[in-house]
Amino acid sequence: MGNIVVSPHDKEGQHHMMATPTSNNPNGGSAATAKNKSEITVLLLGAGESGKSTLFKQVQFFHGVGITHDQERIELIEIVRLNVLENAKNLVAATQHLNIPIEQPENRETAKLIINSLNTNDLEDPSWSKRLYSLWKDAGIQKAYENREKFQLYDSTEYLFENLDRICSDKYVPTVVDVIRTRTKTIGITDMKFDVGDGKQLRLVDVGGQRNERRKWIHFFNTVDAVVFLTSLSEFDLNLYEDNGYWRVKESLRVFNEVVNNALFYKVPFVLLFNKRDLFEKKIATKSFSKYFSGFNEAEEKNPVACIEYMTKLFLNEITEHPLDTVSVKTLSAIDHDNSKQVFEEVKQFIMTQQHRE
Amino acid sequence: MQYKLAEAQSQIMKENEEVSSPIALQSFNSSYIRRNNRREKRLAAELGESLLDSSDVSSDVTSFALDSNIGLKKMPLYTTVANSDKYSKLFKNQFYFSERFLVILLSVVLLTWATLIFIIHMVLLFSADIINPTCQKRCNEQEGIAVRVYVCITIILIIPFGYLLMKMRKINDAFSIRKEMTIMLFFSIFVVAIPMIVLIAVPNQFWPQQPTIGYFLGIELLGSFFISIILPLSSTWTRNMDMSKFNIFRKRNPIPTTKTEQPIIPLYETFEFFLTDVNAREVFKQFLVREFHVESLMFCMEVEHYKGLDIDDDHSLKEVSKNLFDTYIQIGSAFEVNIPGALRDEISKNLAKPNMRTFDKAKEEVIRNMQKGSFVRFKKSSLYENFINKRFGK
């Protein structure tokens, strides 16, 4: 494994920041946290695919919880390959759905295999790397990919297909970036704890974002010390995973409204993170931003700063109850290790100072 | 209302906390089950929802019953059928002896028994004729009367049999009783009754020996054993089993390890084990309850159960699948699972004409998510460690 996989006793291991992923009973835990003020509970909230778990994974990595043993690595291989297959399946299904023919006959053959019988073990064969790559480069698939706002596709599709020759070899070892880029839909609620100095522990809680998952959030609402709300900048042309006819931005705004104006959070520091900045900048270069927002000045639509400002205003307008001085707004690119580390440090500082003020 | 279920879940969880580690696993499980049963009944009453009542979080697959008012509770596991994809084989067969072993044992015992009776009967009759020729005529007369009586009885029995079948034709044939009766009817008409009449009607000299009642009794005996016991068993057998791997005892390791030189994964580390094994599944379920994710496992079990029902009656099938849909798939339902909207739409379209594969895609999706997410975390938890220590002493 070596250089690419972070081990718990890496450079940062010397700080003895052993973060332990725990899955605690929230109610039992709540009784404990009420007494024990040294624990700060931070909730990561947001609609589906806003990057909560990506940030969670990043934090896990730079607090020293990496891939520790072989068995876990094998599982990660499986998960990355499963992601490749899911992506391929989604793309092939989309070509059928959008009536785009796959052009090369051998690619059509591959597509048929993908839909019917391929499983992750087959991907160990390097010949599959070529076949999948040629399928990915097929004009039909590329056309479907360009129209990806019409169906559900992960953000990591391109990355995974470009790295096929590595993933499909029998010596494959997942890198940190691979793990960060794989999409695993979080279901339920998980958390982890790590030390943040001053004898304090930070408990980061990651939740699922789809509609059915949101009803589970309430268990943590009365024990929370800070809320980090994530929303994806690049979702302005997409519809919901769980409801194909519903615009994601509208959903994000709605969820944000519900959360930020919740009476339980009135005194709680609140961070609004605009995630996927990198993807957003790429996207507005090719797609019209103002088409989706009628109030936006069309002349400025290629300027990411103006667009983000507009989005910020849109979100801040939703705040009716929460005092604005305890709200912090930041942009983030969670797949970028350095950026997310920096932003998370800032968030941590913000939360700590707010705690202090109390 | 929307949050009540989740609250309920956490309450169950809190109760479970009380009975955690030190007790032996078995007693632990049973107390867990009892608690949950009581707990859930109360909650069901509170919520006014009958569905909680039918979804017993903790006992075996069998108690994941669907709708009590169509009488489908407590179905036997061995009918789990069809579409043997990677996971559908995992939920059945909790017995130590495999099904095929029982089938073979039964067939051998019954066949030997029936043949023995038949042979003894024939030998006795023939030897009676040979030993005591003077008695032959009287014997034949008696036999002739007996045969005629027997024919009458058979014909009389055939009539209510047919009538019953007529009545039963609309009933859901989950246990294959109707099929069995039909075969029995045809058998008694064409194999026993008609040949008997023919043989009796044909003049004596054509047959060297007048057919005796023992002969027909033997046929009837063999036939009825075959039809009523071996046929239903073997039909489930051929549906369930892979005939090529003839292995009398159940395979203890159901996991095909990957083909390359990757380290071989021990059974207890595989996801499949935690779905298959009753105790292991119980532990995994506890973990899922803590993670607020238990609806996924419940859904998988119910789909397995659903597929095992083997219903060929459209009306019941619709009712059962509607029930499943309303509990797990419908927006806002009590145990809504996390599946793509497109898939939900597809399933709701298929509900008009459901079949055994209606929920397969959703199950696959749900299983994949469990494997990718919760299971990875489960293996780092103390629950997992404790279980492995107890079970495998490692």
PDB file of C-alpha atoms in Angstrom, chain B residues 143-155 158 187-204 207 210-221:
ATOM      1  CA  GLU B 143     -60.982 -61.501  -4.469  1.00  0.00           C
ATOM      2  CA  GLY B 144     -63.421 -60.750  -7.268  1.00  0.00           C
ATOM      3  CA  ILE B 145     -65.934 -59.348  -4.811  1.00  0.00           C
ATOM      4  CA  ALA B 146     -63.304 -57.330  -3.056  1.00  0.00           C
ATOM      5  CA  VAL B 147     -62.094 -55.892  -6.351  1.00  0.00           C
ATOM      6  CA  ARG B 148     -65.597 -54.846  -7.310  1.00  0.00           C
ATOM      7  CA  VAL B 149     -66.144 -53.202  -3.939  1.00  0.00           C
ATOM      8  CA  TYR B 150     -62.850 -51.471  -4.293  1.00  0.00           C
ATOM      9  CA  VAL B 151     -63.738 -50.133  -7.744  1.00  0.00           C
ATOM     10  CA  CYS B 152     -67.020 -48.796  -6.402  1.00  0.00           C
ATOM     11  CA  ILE B 153     -65.270 -47.067  -3.539  1.00  0.00           C
ATOM     12  CA  THR B 154     -62.696 -45.549  -5.852  1.00  0.00           C
ATOM     13  CA  ILE B 155     -65.340 -44.198  -8.206  1.00  0.00           C
ATOM     14  CA  ILE B 158     -63.375 -39.590  -7.286  1.00  0.00           C
ATOM     15  CA  PHE B 187     -53.805 -40.928 -11.121  1.00  0.00           C
ATOM     16  CA  SER B 188     -56.731 -42.675  -9.471  1.00  0.00           C
ATOM     17  CA  ILE B 189     -58.852 -42.436 -12.598  1.00  0.00           C
ATOM     18  CA  PHE B 190     -56.370 -43.467 -15.245  1.00  0.00           C
ATOM     19  CA  VAL B 191     -53.904 -45.640 -13.398  1.00  0.00           C
ATOM     20  CA  VAL B 192     -56.082 -47.417 -10.870  1.00  0.00           C
ATOM     21  CA  ALA B 193     -59.796 -47.256 -11.606  1.00  0.00           C
ATOM     22  CA  ILE B 194     -59.917 -47.684 -15.392  1.00  0.00           C
ATOM     23  CA  PRO B 195     -57.328 -50.469 -15.673  1.00  0.00           C
ATOM     24  CA  MET B 196     -59.131 -52.257 -12.878  1.00  0.00           C
ATOM     25  CA  ILE B 197     -62.456 -52.094 -14.682  1.00  0.00           C
ATOM     26  CA  VAL B 198     -60.834 -53.203 -17.908  1.00  0.00           C
ATOM     27  CA  LEU B 199     -59.073 -56.095 -16.237  1.00  0.00           C
ATOM     28  CA  ILE B 200     -62.227 -57.278 -14.541  1.00  0.00           C
ATOM     29  CA  ALA B 201     -64.365 -56.883 -17.634  1.00  0.00           C
ATOM     30  CA  VAL B 202     -61.980 -58.813 -19.891  1.00  0.00           C
ATOM     31  CA  PRO B 203     -62.684 -62.560 -19.783  1.00  0.00           C
ATOM     32  CA  ASN B 204     -60.678 -64.605 -17.380  1.00  0.00           C
ATOM     33  CA  TRP B 207     -55.122 -63.365 -18.136  1.00  0.00           C
ATOM     34  CA  GLN B 210     -57.004 -62.803 -12.171  1.00  0.00           C
ATOM     35  CA  PRO B 211     -55.530 -59.481 -10.891  1.00  0.00           C
ATOM     36  CA  THR B 212     -55.749 -59.355  -7.158  1.00  0.00           C
ATOM     37  CA  ILE B 213     -56.689 -56.519  -4.892  1.00  0.00           C
ATOM     38  CA  GLY B 214     -53.157 -56.507  -3.526  1.00  0.00           C
ATOM     39  CA  TYR B 215     -51.848 -55.546  -6.915  1.00  0.00           C
ATOM     40  CA  PHE B 216     -54.010 -52.437  -7.049  1.00  0.00           C
ATOM     41  CA  LEU B 217     -53.432 -51.635  -3.425  1.00  0.00           C
ATOM     42  CA  GLY B 218     -49.719 -51.660  -4.109  1.00  0.00           C
ATOM     43  CA  ILE B 219     -50.072 -49.320  -7.051  1.00  0.00           C
ATOM     44  CA  GLU B 220     -52.329 -46.992  -5.153  1.00  0.00           C
ATOM     45  CA  LEU B 221     -50.050 -46.977  -2.149  1.00  0.00           C
TER      46      LEU B 221
END
